[in-house]
GROMACS .gro file of C-alpha atoms in nm:
model
  263
    1UNK     CA    1  22.681  20.089   5.400
    2UNK     CA    2  22.428  19.906   5.232
    3UNK     CA    3  22.185  20.122   5.016
    4UNK     CA    4  21.831  20.133   5.203
    5UNK     CA    5  21.674  19.937   4.915
    6UNK     CA    6  21.912  19.678   4.962
    7UNK     CA    7  21.864  19.671   5.351
    8UNK     CA    8  21.488  19.671   5.290
    9UNK     CA    9  21.536  19.358   5.054
   10UNK     CA   10  21.762  19.151   5.318
   11UNK     CA   11  21.516  19.252   5.603
   12UNK     CA   12  21.210  19.099   5.413
   13UNK     CA   13  21.393  18.781   5.327
   14UNK     CA   14  21.502  18.758   5.695
   15UNK     CA   15  21.154  18.788   5.790
   16UNK     CA   16  21.014  18.539   5.530
   17UNK     CA   17  21.295  18.294   5.688
   18UNK     CA   18  21.184  18.310   6.011
   19UNK     CA   19  20.830  18.297   5.936
   20UNK     CA   20  20.856  17.949   5.744
   21UNK     CA   21  21.127  17.851   6.005
   22UNK     CA   22  20.841  17.935   6.278
   23UNK     CA   23  20.584  17.790   6.066
   24UNK     CA   24  20.750  17.495   6.041
   25UNK     CA   25  20.801  17.450   6.402
   26UNK     CA   26  20.485  17.508   6.510
   27UNK     CA   27  20.353  17.267   6.250
   28UNK     CA   28  20.595  17.006   6.332
   29UNK     CA   29  20.436  17.034   6.716
   30UNK     CA   30  20.067  17.000   6.613
   31UNK     CA   31  20.227  16.689   6.370
   32UNK     CA   32  20.318  16.540   6.659
   33UNK     CA   33  19.996  16.618   6.914
   34UNK     CA   34  19.792  16.511   6.604
   35UNK     CA   35  20.022  16.177   6.556
   36UNK     CA   36  19.984  16.073   6.949
   37UNK     CA   37  19.610  16.134   6.906
   38UNK     CA   38  19.591  15.931   6.602
   39UNK     CA   39  19.790  15.655   6.808
   40UNK     CA   40  19.523  15.676   7.092
   41UNK     CA   41  19.251  15.655   6.872
   42UNK     CA   42  19.369  15.387   6.693
   43UNK     CA   43  19.445  15.189   6.997
   44UNK     CA   44  19.103  15.276   7.149
   45UNK     CA   45  18.945  15.124   6.821
   46UNK     CA   46  19.132  14.796   6.824
   47UNK     CA   47  19.021  14.759   7.168
   48UNK     CA   48  18.645  14.859   7.103
   49UNK     CA   49  18.675  14.589   6.829
   50UNK     CA   50  18.836  14.335   7.084
   51UNK     CA   51  18.523  14.354   7.317
   52UNK     CA   52  18.412  14.010   7.460
   53UNK     CA   53  18.617  13.855   7.131
   54UNK     CA   54  18.546  13.518   7.298
   55UNK     CA   55  18.167  13.553   7.278
   56UNK     CA   56  18.083  13.358   6.999
   57UNK     CA   57  17.685  13.266   7.001
   58UNK     CA   58  17.432  13.411   7.242
   59UNK     CA   59  17.053  13.407   7.243
   60UNK     CA   60  16.796  13.574   7.473
   61UNK     CA   61  16.432  13.711   7.514
   62UNK     CA   62  16.284  14.020   7.602
   63UNK     CA   63  16.046  14.321   7.469
   64UNK     CA   64  16.072  14.498   7.154
   65UNK     CA   65  15.956  14.802   7.014
   66UNK     CA   66  15.942  14.916   6.660
   67UNK     CA   67  15.786  15.210   6.481
   68UNK     CA   68  15.799  15.382   6.191
   69UNK     CA   69  15.608  15.635   5.932
   70UNK     CA   70  15.516  15.324   5.724
   71UNK     CA   71  15.367  15.093   5.944
   72UNK     CA   72  15.191  15.067   6.280
   73UNK     CA   73  15.408  15.029   6.554
   74UNK     CA   74  15.485  14.686   6.751
   75UNK     CA   75  15.531  14.637   7.089
   76UNK     CA   76  15.589  14.233   7.152
   77UNK     CA   77  15.792  13.990   7.279
   78UNK     CA   78  16.098  13.895   7.100
   79UNK     CA   79  16.342  13.586   7.120
   80UNK     CA   80  16.649  13.580   6.922
   81UNK     CA   81  16.972  13.375   6.861
   82UNK     CA   82  17.305  13.514   6.747
   83UNK     CA   83  17.635  13.364   6.617
   84UNK     CA   84  17.951  13.543   6.481
   85UNK     CA   85  18.010  13.703   6.237
   86UNK     CA   86  17.650  13.738   6.056
   87UNK     CA   87  17.439  13.432   6.179
   88UNK     CA   88  17.069  13.597   6.330
   89UNK     CA   89  16.743  13.482   6.397
   90UNK     CA   90  16.467  13.677   6.544
   91UNK     CA   91  16.123  13.582   6.641
   92UNK     CA   92  15.821  13.858   6.741
   93UNK     CA   93  15.576  13.680   6.953
   94UNK     CA   94  15.222  13.803   7.034
   95UNK     CA   95  15.065  13.593   7.299
   96UNK     CA   96  15.327  13.343   7.282
   97UNK     CA   97  15.265  13.306   6.920
   98UNK     CA   98  15.555  13.401   6.639
   99UNK     CA   99  15.394  13.686   6.396
  100UNK     CA  100  15.709  13.792   6.231
  101UNK     CA  101  16.036  13.592   6.178
  102UNK     CA  102  16.367  13.721   6.054
  103UNK     CA  103  16.668  13.489   5.958
  104UNK     CA  104  17.043  13.525   5.798
  105UNK     CA  105  17.260  13.251   5.749
  106UNK     CA  106  17.540  13.404   5.559
  107UNK     CA  107  17.408  13.344   5.236
  108UNK     CA  108  17.054  13.414   5.243
  109UNK     CA  109  16.795  13.661   5.427
  110UNK     CA  110  16.465  13.488   5.537
  111UNK     CA  111  16.159  13.693   5.643
  112UNK     CA  112  15.817  13.590   5.689
  113UNK     CA  113  15.544  13.835   5.816
  114UNK     CA  114  15.260  13.589   5.966
  115UNK     CA  115  15.030  13.884   6.028
  116UNK     CA  116  14.930  13.885   5.624
  117UNK     CA  117  14.643  13.698   5.543
  118UNK     CA  118  14.890  13.488   5.317
  119UNK     CA  119  15.186  13.495   5.447
  120UNK     CA  120  15.467  13.382   5.251
  121UNK     CA  121  15.842  13.355   5.302
  122UNK     CA  122  16.070  13.565   5.149
  123UNK     CA  123  16.410  13.444   5.041
  124UNK     CA  124  16.692  13.655   4.900
  125UNK     CA  125  17.070  13.606   4.848
  126UNK     CA  126  17.236  13.831   5.103
  127UNK     CA  127  17.556  13.717   5.286
  128UNK     CA  128  17.521  14.009   5.504
  129UNK     CA  129  17.130  14.056   5.554
  130UNK     CA  130  16.983  14.359   5.609
  131UNK     CA  131  16.736  14.413   5.871
  132UNK     CA  132  16.523  14.679   5.695
  133UNK     CA  133  16.206  14.437   5.597
  134UNK     CA  134  16.185  14.392   5.998
  135UNK     CA  135  16.302  14.766   6.124
  136UNK     CA  136  16.287  14.999   5.836
  137UNK     CA  137  16.666  15.074   5.848
  138UNK     CA  138  16.987  14.935   5.687
  139UNK     CA  139  17.120  14.760   6.000
  140UNK     CA  140  17.311  14.468   5.929
  141UNK     CA  141  17.287  14.116   6.078
  142UNK     CA  142  17.649  14.154   6.143
  143UNK     CA  143  17.605  14.479   6.316
  144UNK     CA  144  17.312  14.350   6.567
  145UNK     CA  145  17.573  14.073   6.638
  146UNK     CA  146  17.830  14.320   6.723
  147UNK     CA  147  17.564  14.538   6.896
  148UNK     CA  148  17.443  14.254   7.127
  149UNK     CA  149  17.804  14.133   7.174
  150UNK     CA  150  17.877  14.490   7.338
  151UNK     CA  151  18.087  14.629   7.106
  152UNK     CA  152  18.029  14.913   6.761
  153UNK     CA  153  18.004  14.767   6.438
  154UNK     CA  154  18.313  14.934   6.294
  155UNK     CA  155  18.273  15.018   5.941
  156UNK     CA  156  18.577  14.996   5.671
  157UNK     CA  157  18.786  15.291   5.700
  158UNK     CA  158  19.129  15.439   5.612
  159UNK     CA  159  19.170  15.676   5.875
  160UNK     CA  160  19.037  15.684   6.261
  161UNK     CA  161  19.090  16.038   6.480
  162UNK     CA  162  18.986  16.125   6.837
  163UNK     CA  163  18.762  16.438   6.920
  164UNK     CA  164  18.639  16.596   7.214
  165UNK     CA  165  18.272  16.593   7.218
  166UNK     CA  166  18.215  16.951   7.256
  167UNK     CA  167  17.862  16.895   7.206
  168UNK     CA  168  17.779  16.652   7.520
  169UNK     CA  169  18.038  16.475   7.721
  170UNK     CA  170  18.341  16.248   7.664
  171UNK     CA  171  18.494  16.192   7.337
  172UNK     CA  172  18.422  16.117   6.983
  173UNK     CA  173  18.604  15.818   6.754
  174UNK     CA  174  18.560  15.945   6.412
  175UNK     CA  175  18.608  15.703   6.116
  176UNK     CA  176  18.717  15.820   5.771
  177UNK     CA  177  18.713  15.677   5.459
  178UNK     CA  178  18.913  15.874   5.218
  179UNK     CA  179  18.808  16.201   5.368
  180UNK     CA  180  18.469  16.099   5.410
  181UNK     CA  181  18.325  16.031   5.760
  182UNK     CA  182  18.134  15.682   5.809
  183UNK     CA  183  18.114  15.640   6.135
  184UNK     CA  184  18.115  15.802   6.466
  185UNK     CA  185  18.151  15.649   6.808
  186UNK     CA  186  18.093  15.807   7.128
  187UNK     CA  187  18.239  15.758   7.439
  188UNK     CA  188  18.238  15.874   7.801
  189UNK     CA  189  18.494  16.098   7.988
  190UNK     CA  190  18.756  15.823   8.061
  191UNK     CA  191  18.705  15.663   7.679
  192UNK     CA  192  18.621  15.332   7.887
  193UNK     CA  193  18.251  15.303   7.771
  194UNK     CA  194  18.014  15.362   7.462
  195UNK     CA  195  17.716  15.555   7.466
  196UNK     CA  196  17.642  15.588   7.101
  197UNK     CA  197  17.733  15.477   6.759
  198UNK     CA  198  17.637  15.717   6.422
  199UNK     CA  199  17.649  15.522   6.098
  200UNK     CA  200  17.674  15.760   5.791
  201UNK     CA  201  17.661  15.753   5.446
  202UNK     CA  202  17.852  15.858   5.147
  203UNK     CA  203  17.642  16.204   5.174
  204UNK     CA  204  17.746  16.254   5.516
  205UNK     CA  205  17.377  16.176   5.585
  206UNK     CA  206  17.280  15.972   5.920
  207UNK     CA  207  17.158  15.601   5.815
  208UNK     CA  208  17.096  15.491   6.179
  209UNK     CA  209  17.197  15.580   6.551
  210UNK     CA  210  17.262  15.319   6.822
  211UNK     CA  211  17.233  15.420   7.198
  212UNK     CA  212  17.378  15.158   7.468
  213UNK     CA  213  17.098  15.262   7.725
  214UNK     CA  214  17.177  15.011   7.960
  215UNK     CA  215  17.432  14.734   8.012
  216UNK     CA  216  17.494  14.420   8.247
  217UNK     CA  217  17.727  14.147   8.314
  218UNK     CA  218  17.645  13.804   8.193
  219UNK     CA  219  17.893  13.542   8.237
  220UNK     CA  220  18.174  13.714   8.240
  221UNK     CA  221  18.069  13.961   7.966
  222UNK     CA  222  17.938  14.301   7.976
  223UNK     CA  223  17.645  14.322   7.721
  224UNK     CA  224  17.353  14.548   7.643
  225UNK     CA  225  17.063  14.515   7.863
  226UNK     CA  226  16.892  14.793   7.687
  227UNK     CA  227  16.918  14.953   7.315
  228UNK     CA  228  16.769  15.179   7.081
  229UNK     CA  229  16.836  15.199   6.722
  230UNK     CA  230  16.680  15.477   6.507
  231UNK     CA  231  16.736  15.735   6.228
  232UNK     CA  232  16.613  16.088   6.141
  233UNK     CA  233  16.305  15.948   5.940
  234UNK     CA  234  16.086  15.849   6.163
  235UNK     CA  235  16.211  15.479   6.232
  236UNK     CA  236  16.338  15.301   6.554
  237UNK     CA  237  16.346  14.975   6.752
  238UNK     CA  238  16.426  14.968   7.110
  239UNK     CA  239  16.544  14.616   7.261
  240UNK     CA  240  16.475  14.593   7.652
  241UNK     CA  241  16.656  14.244   7.728
  242UNK     CA  242  16.498  14.020   7.974
  243UNK     CA  243  16.715  13.708   8.002
  244UNK     CA  244  17.056  13.691   7.803
  245UNK     CA  245  17.271  13.362   7.760
  246UNK     CA  246  17.619  13.363   7.637
  247UNK     CA  247  17.834  13.079   7.472
  248UNK     CA  248  17.560  12.861   7.360
  249UNK     CA  249  17.582  12.570   7.066
  250UNK     CA  250  17.443  12.651   6.777
  251UNK     CA  251  17.398  12.458   6.425
  252UNK     CA  252  17.337  12.613   6.066
  253UNK     CA  253  16.984  12.491   6.054
  254UNK     CA  254  16.888  12.757   6.355
  255UNK     CA  255  16.911  13.041   6.102
  256UNK     CA  256  16.695  12.920   5.796
  257UNK     CA  257  16.333  12.929   5.785
  258UNK     CA  258  16.101  12.718   5.628
  259UNK     CA  259  15.757  12.817   5.451
  260UNK     CA  260  15.517  12.928   5.648
  261UNK     CA  261  15.282  12.594   5.569
  262UNK     CA  262  15.551  12.436   5.738
  263UNK     CA  263  15.480  12.606   6.084
   0.00000   0.00000   0.00000
């Protein structure tokens, strides 16, 4: 018969071995479930990135509201032309006349504020120009092209996961770059519609959020009829689309602005 001390040692070893085995089985089960969720997340993200993939150029008119803490609010008519991947032209109109012009041709940012007593053309080398001069938020031209094409901008990332949105409805696709969350895409219950996107910076602070308030069917494409972009610093833009024309022909000169003297 084994001494009590020897018996207790064997029992302890068996308990440890059983515990490790059980933990291994449990971990494997979680890993399998997580792997399946990650596969679904990757497939969802791929599907979203391919939304309206044949829509390469469009134009439209509507109503724009722009607000921030640093300038008076604007509520005027607006017209725009966009082409994949980052060519964009926006003209804000008051009484049918341009008051603000913004353009990005994939090489330069062009900006003219005709409300100034001495308006001048701002031209800055910027392959994917930010709309900050217009809307006070770091929204890129390519982001606007994606949003007006009915899909989220997809930031560079190393991992994507899918979680239930416990604070609201539906699910959240979470994009991470080396363990840092860079983007969240909020989906409805059946994961077929986007209702919000959040873009975060390296400090996990919100850069801007996009709400797809209303959608519409245009020429076989599902695109927004109202978009709202905002941040937590009092800046925002709401775009109501009155007319959207898809599959237009464009040329590079459409996305280049001339000095104000030539208007």
